[in-house]
Amino acid sequence: MKTLKFHIKNQINQREFKISVALLYALVILAFLQACMVNYKFPYVMVRNSAENSLIIGISSRVAKMMFVPVIPLIATTMCAGCRKNSDLNGNGLFSLLRMNKRKYITGNAAAVVLITIITVFAALLINQVLCCIAFPMNYSSNSYGFARYRLLQTDYSNYLFWFWYVQNPYIYNIFYMIIISLLSGGFALLSYGLCMLPCTRKLKGAHVSVLSYGLIMVVSILGQVLKVKSINIFLLLEEGDIASLSDGIILLVILYAAGIFMTEIGAKYYGKI
């Protein structure tokens, strides 16, 4: 536990983390401000509830959402890039101050990368929802699809992920998507960290590996869209309302985390002990 705390403290003090978090929170606040501007001209009775003005499902913040979906993988892969310094990989940095082997150090760093990314992304999305709860009504009689309530209950969208919860309580629906986006972000971060551990990327800077990881994520997602393989279509899971299944999300998470763990293990084995 002390080792994990050490890694977390080290990572949040990095410049890359601060810049990535600033961009992330700027996006969620932009989404809230956009929702406020769009709804300002409407009478109160026509304003949708706070759940449906959030970044997750809000039509009023659609522009911010269009920016958020393609950018969040880049933010996730860059957020903890500062912890992957060549001095550490070569054993000339923090290794000399710690009584542990490189395998334990690298594994602890990987765990901290995932934990920090998941918590940071979830907190940002939750703050957006809280701001919307302050500014907009809390009832959920309206819906972002524009259906009358009785039509919404009668419409069969069972092929949409978490549709039941959207009908019953959109706040729980939003939380489910917050969790999915946060877990995917943790997978992106771990993938980037694992890629940096490979011998072939040893000389690259953390920022360069983050961009390389983002490019790989984009290629895989486009390939999934072209081949119509939902389990590797990353943006299908990041974009609420798209047709996807829970099994597709689980498969994607398993692929991301397995790939990140596999590359991290190769890096840990390659660099051996101090």
XYZ file of C-alpha atoms in Angstrom:
274
model
C 0.000 0.000 0.000
C 2.826 2.405 0.834
C 4.440 1.618 -2.502
C 1.181 2.363 -4.340
C 0.803 5.676 -2.480
C 4.352 6.551 -3.461
C 3.645 5.882 -7.142
C 0.387 7.866 -7.064
C 2.026 10.860 -5.409
C 4.863 10.744 -7.916
C 2.519 10.605 -10.906
C 0.109 13.376 -9.915
C 3.049 15.743 -9.555
C 4.034 15.261 -13.190
C 3.434 18.025 -15.721
C 1.669 15.688 -18.149
C -0.877 14.742 -15.513
C -1.712 18.364 -14.681
C -2.103 19.346 -18.334
C -4.288 16.324 -19.137
C -6.524 16.876 -16.101
C -6.885 20.570 -16.961
C -8.011 19.656 -20.491
C -10.413 17.005 -19.178
C -12.083 19.337 -16.702
C -12.217 22.108 -19.301
C -14.231 19.771 -21.542
C -16.748 18.793 -18.852
C -17.207 22.412 -17.752
C -17.579 23.459 -21.402
C -20.334 20.864 -21.771
C -22.135 22.286 -18.733
C -21.837 25.884 -19.977
C -23.078 24.870 -23.419
C -26.121 23.201 -21.843
C -26.830 26.369 -19.876
C -26.575 28.570 -22.959
C -28.862 26.347 -25.027
C -31.523 26.117 -22.308
C -31.389 29.783 -21.320
C -33.888 30.825 -24.002
C -36.443 28.138 -23.077
C -39.200 28.536 -20.478
C -38.718 26.385 -17.377
C -41.414 23.883 -18.350
C -39.505 23.073 -21.558
C -36.123 22.559 -19.910
C -35.049 18.935 -19.768
C -33.974 17.403 -16.488
C -30.386 17.504 -15.217
C -29.641 13.902 -16.235
C -30.504 14.683 -19.853
C -28.471 17.891 -19.892
C -25.316 16.119 -18.761
C -22.328 15.343 -20.946
C -23.377 11.695 -21.179
C -26.778 12.034 -22.870
C -27.369 15.756 -23.199
C -28.485 17.005 -26.606
C -27.772 20.573 -25.497
C -24.103 19.689 -24.929
C -23.742 17.642 -28.088
C -20.870 19.740 -29.476
C -18.825 19.217 -26.315
C -19.663 15.500 -26.438
C -18.417 15.302 -30.036
C -15.125 16.753 -28.800
C -14.979 14.567 -25.690
C -15.389 11.142 -27.326
C -12.356 11.271 -29.665
C -10.188 13.191 -27.173
C -10.691 11.087 -24.023
C -8.429 8.219 -25.257
C -5.623 10.730 -25.884
C -6.134 12.290 -22.446
C -6.048 8.839 -20.841
C -2.871 7.769 -22.633
C -1.136 11.063 -21.791
C -2.313 11.561 -18.204
C 0.410 9.435 -16.585
C 3.014 9.719 -19.318
C 5.289 11.680 -16.978
C 5.973 8.601 -14.837
C 7.598 6.795 -17.759
C 10.976 8.490 -17.782
C 14.004 7.006 -19.481
C 16.023 7.628 -16.321
C 13.719 5.304 -14.411
C 13.853 2.667 -17.110
C 17.633 2.790 -17.075
C 17.808 2.572 -13.307
C 19.278 6.057 -12.841
C 16.247 7.757 -11.300
C 13.984 6.724 -8.435
C 15.222 3.132 -8.525
C 18.390 4.170 -6.733
C 16.289 5.494 -3.829
C 14.048 2.447 -3.398
C 14.743 -0.978 -1.940
C 12.766 -2.946 -4.510
C 13.404 -4.723 -7.777
C 12.392 -3.242 -11.100
C 9.595 -5.751 -11.608
C 7.848 -4.608 -8.430
C 8.469 -0.974 -9.291
C 7.061 -1.280 -12.820
C 4.054 -3.304 -11.638
C 3.296 -0.739 -8.930
C 3.540 2.051 -11.480
C 1.110 0.227 -13.781
C -1.429 -0.224 -10.965
C -1.148 3.455 -10.041
C -1.597 4.502 -13.684
C -4.856 2.560 -13.966
C -6.201 3.704 -10.583
C -5.409 7.384 -11.120
C -6.902 7.442 -14.611
C -10.136 5.693 -13.612
C -10.714 7.931 -10.580
C -9.844 11.152 -12.427
C -12.121 10.483 -15.405
C -15.018 9.307 -13.227
C -14.676 12.365 -10.962
C -14.748 14.707 -13.965
C -17.938 13.144 -15.357
C -19.511 13.148 -11.903
C -18.718 16.854 -11.456
C -20.448 17.573 -14.754
C -23.543 15.719 -13.509
C -23.496 17.554 -10.158
C -23.282 20.929 -11.914
C -26.248 19.957 -14.078
C -28.201 18.913 -10.971
C -27.608 22.380 -9.538
C -28.675 24.237 -12.683
C -31.494 22.068 -14.047
C -34.606 20.365 -12.626
C -34.113 16.957 -11.012
C -37.298 15.219 -12.227
C -36.916 12.797 -15.125
C -40.283 12.938 -16.867
C -38.741 14.213 -20.113
C -36.256 12.346 -22.292
C -33.534 13.235 -24.753
C -35.179 11.165 -27.524
C -38.150 13.558 -27.567
C -40.786 10.841 -27.021
C -43.868 11.233 -24.898
C -43.420 9.306 -21.659
C -45.929 6.599 -22.591
C -44.224 6.120 -25.986
C -40.833 5.842 -24.335
C -42.099 3.040 -22.110
C -43.658 1.253 -25.091
C -40.647 1.579 -27.406
C -38.399 -1.466 -27.720
C -34.769 -0.388 -27.699
C -33.543 -3.550 -26.003
C -30.531 -3.632 -28.331
C -29.315 -0.362 -26.771
C -26.976 -0.761 -23.830
C -28.700 -0.095 -20.467
C -31.956 0.992 -22.157
C -33.983 -0.345 -19.231
C -32.207 2.004 -16.859
C -32.602 4.943 -19.219
C -36.369 4.433 -19.063
C -36.488 3.790 -15.317
C -33.909 6.282 -14.057
C -31.543 8.212 -16.370
C -29.285 9.112 -13.426
C -28.383 5.462 -12.898
C -28.029 5.175 -16.681
C -25.502 8.024 -16.615
C -23.555 6.435 -13.770
C -23.269 3.179 -15.706
C -21.781 5.039 -18.655
C -19.457 6.986 -16.355
C -18.137 3.659 -15.079
C -17.712 2.276 -18.618
C -15.865 5.377 -19.858
C -13.663 5.412 -16.743
C -12.760 1.715 -17.062
C -12.000 2.141 -20.760
C -9.803 5.136 -19.925
C -7.906 3.013 -17.413
C -7.395 0.421 -20.150
C -6.099 3.087 -22.548
C -3.641 4.298 -19.910
C -2.420 0.775 -19.143
C -2.026 0.050 -22.863
C 0.116 3.157 -23.235
C 2.166 2.281 -20.162
C 2.723 -1.285 -21.360
C 3.704 -0.080 -24.826
C 6.302 2.203 -23.257
C 7.820 -0.765 -21.415
C 8.658 -2.619 -24.640
C 12.324 -2.606 -25.678
C 11.454 -1.209 -29.115
C 9.968 1.969 -27.598
C 12.598 2.419 -24.891
C 14.158 5.494 -26.471
C 10.850 7.235 -27.121
C 9.583 9.891 -24.744
C 6.370 9.301 -22.805
C 4.431 11.835 -24.902
C 5.530 10.113 -28.115
C 4.363 6.730 -26.832
C 1.036 8.290 -25.806
C 0.468 9.562 -29.342
C 1.505 6.166 -30.717
C -0.958 4.456 -28.372
C -3.709 6.846 -29.428
C -2.986 6.110 -33.079
C -3.203 2.378 -32.377
C -6.534 2.862 -30.589
C -7.880 4.862 -33.541
C -6.758 2.251 -36.077
C -8.308 -0.614 -34.099
C -11.576 1.280 -33.656
C -11.802 2.172 -37.352
C -11.009 -1.424 -38.236
C -13.789 -2.594 -35.914
C -16.208 -0.201 -37.585
C -15.232 -1.292 -41.095
C -15.380 -4.992 -40.250
C -18.483 -4.450 -38.093
C -16.830 -6.068 -35.067
C -18.427 -4.280 -32.123
C -16.086 -5.705 -29.502
C -13.133 -3.705 -30.898
C -15.099 -0.633 -31.970
C -13.942 1.552 -29.082
C -15.968 4.636 -29.924
C -19.150 2.564 -30.041
C -18.779 2.064 -26.286
C -17.712 5.648 -25.585
C -20.696 7.138 -27.436
C -23.896 6.726 -25.435
C -26.924 5.605 -27.399
C -25.030 3.588 -29.989
C -26.055 -0.023 -30.377
C -23.726 -2.145 -28.275
C -23.969 -4.957 -25.774
C -22.513 -5.480 -22.337
C -20.600 -8.513 -23.615
C -18.934 -6.336 -26.279
C -17.841 -3.912 -23.574
C -16.456 -6.698 -21.392
C -14.543 -8.204 -24.326
C -13.051 -4.810 -25.167
C -12.008 -4.222 -21.553
C -10.422 -7.665 -21.361
C -8.486 -7.004 -24.590
C -7.222 -3.608 -23.412
C -6.170 -4.732 -19.938
C -4.722 -8.040 -21.145
C -2.625 -6.266 -23.780
C -1.408 -3.704 -21.244
C -0.553 -6.351 -18.636
C 1.195 -8.539 -21.221
C 3.438 -5.705 -22.446
C 4.119 -4.566 -18.868
C 5.197 -8.087 -17.929
C 7.540 -8.184 -20.926
C 9.034 -4.868 -19.843
C 9.435 -6.003 -16.250
C 11.146 -9.210 -17.359
C 13.396 -7.386 -19.808
C 14.652 -4.852 -17.315
C 15.148 -7.463 -14.605
C 16.314 -6.393 -11.140
C 18.499 -3.578 -9.904
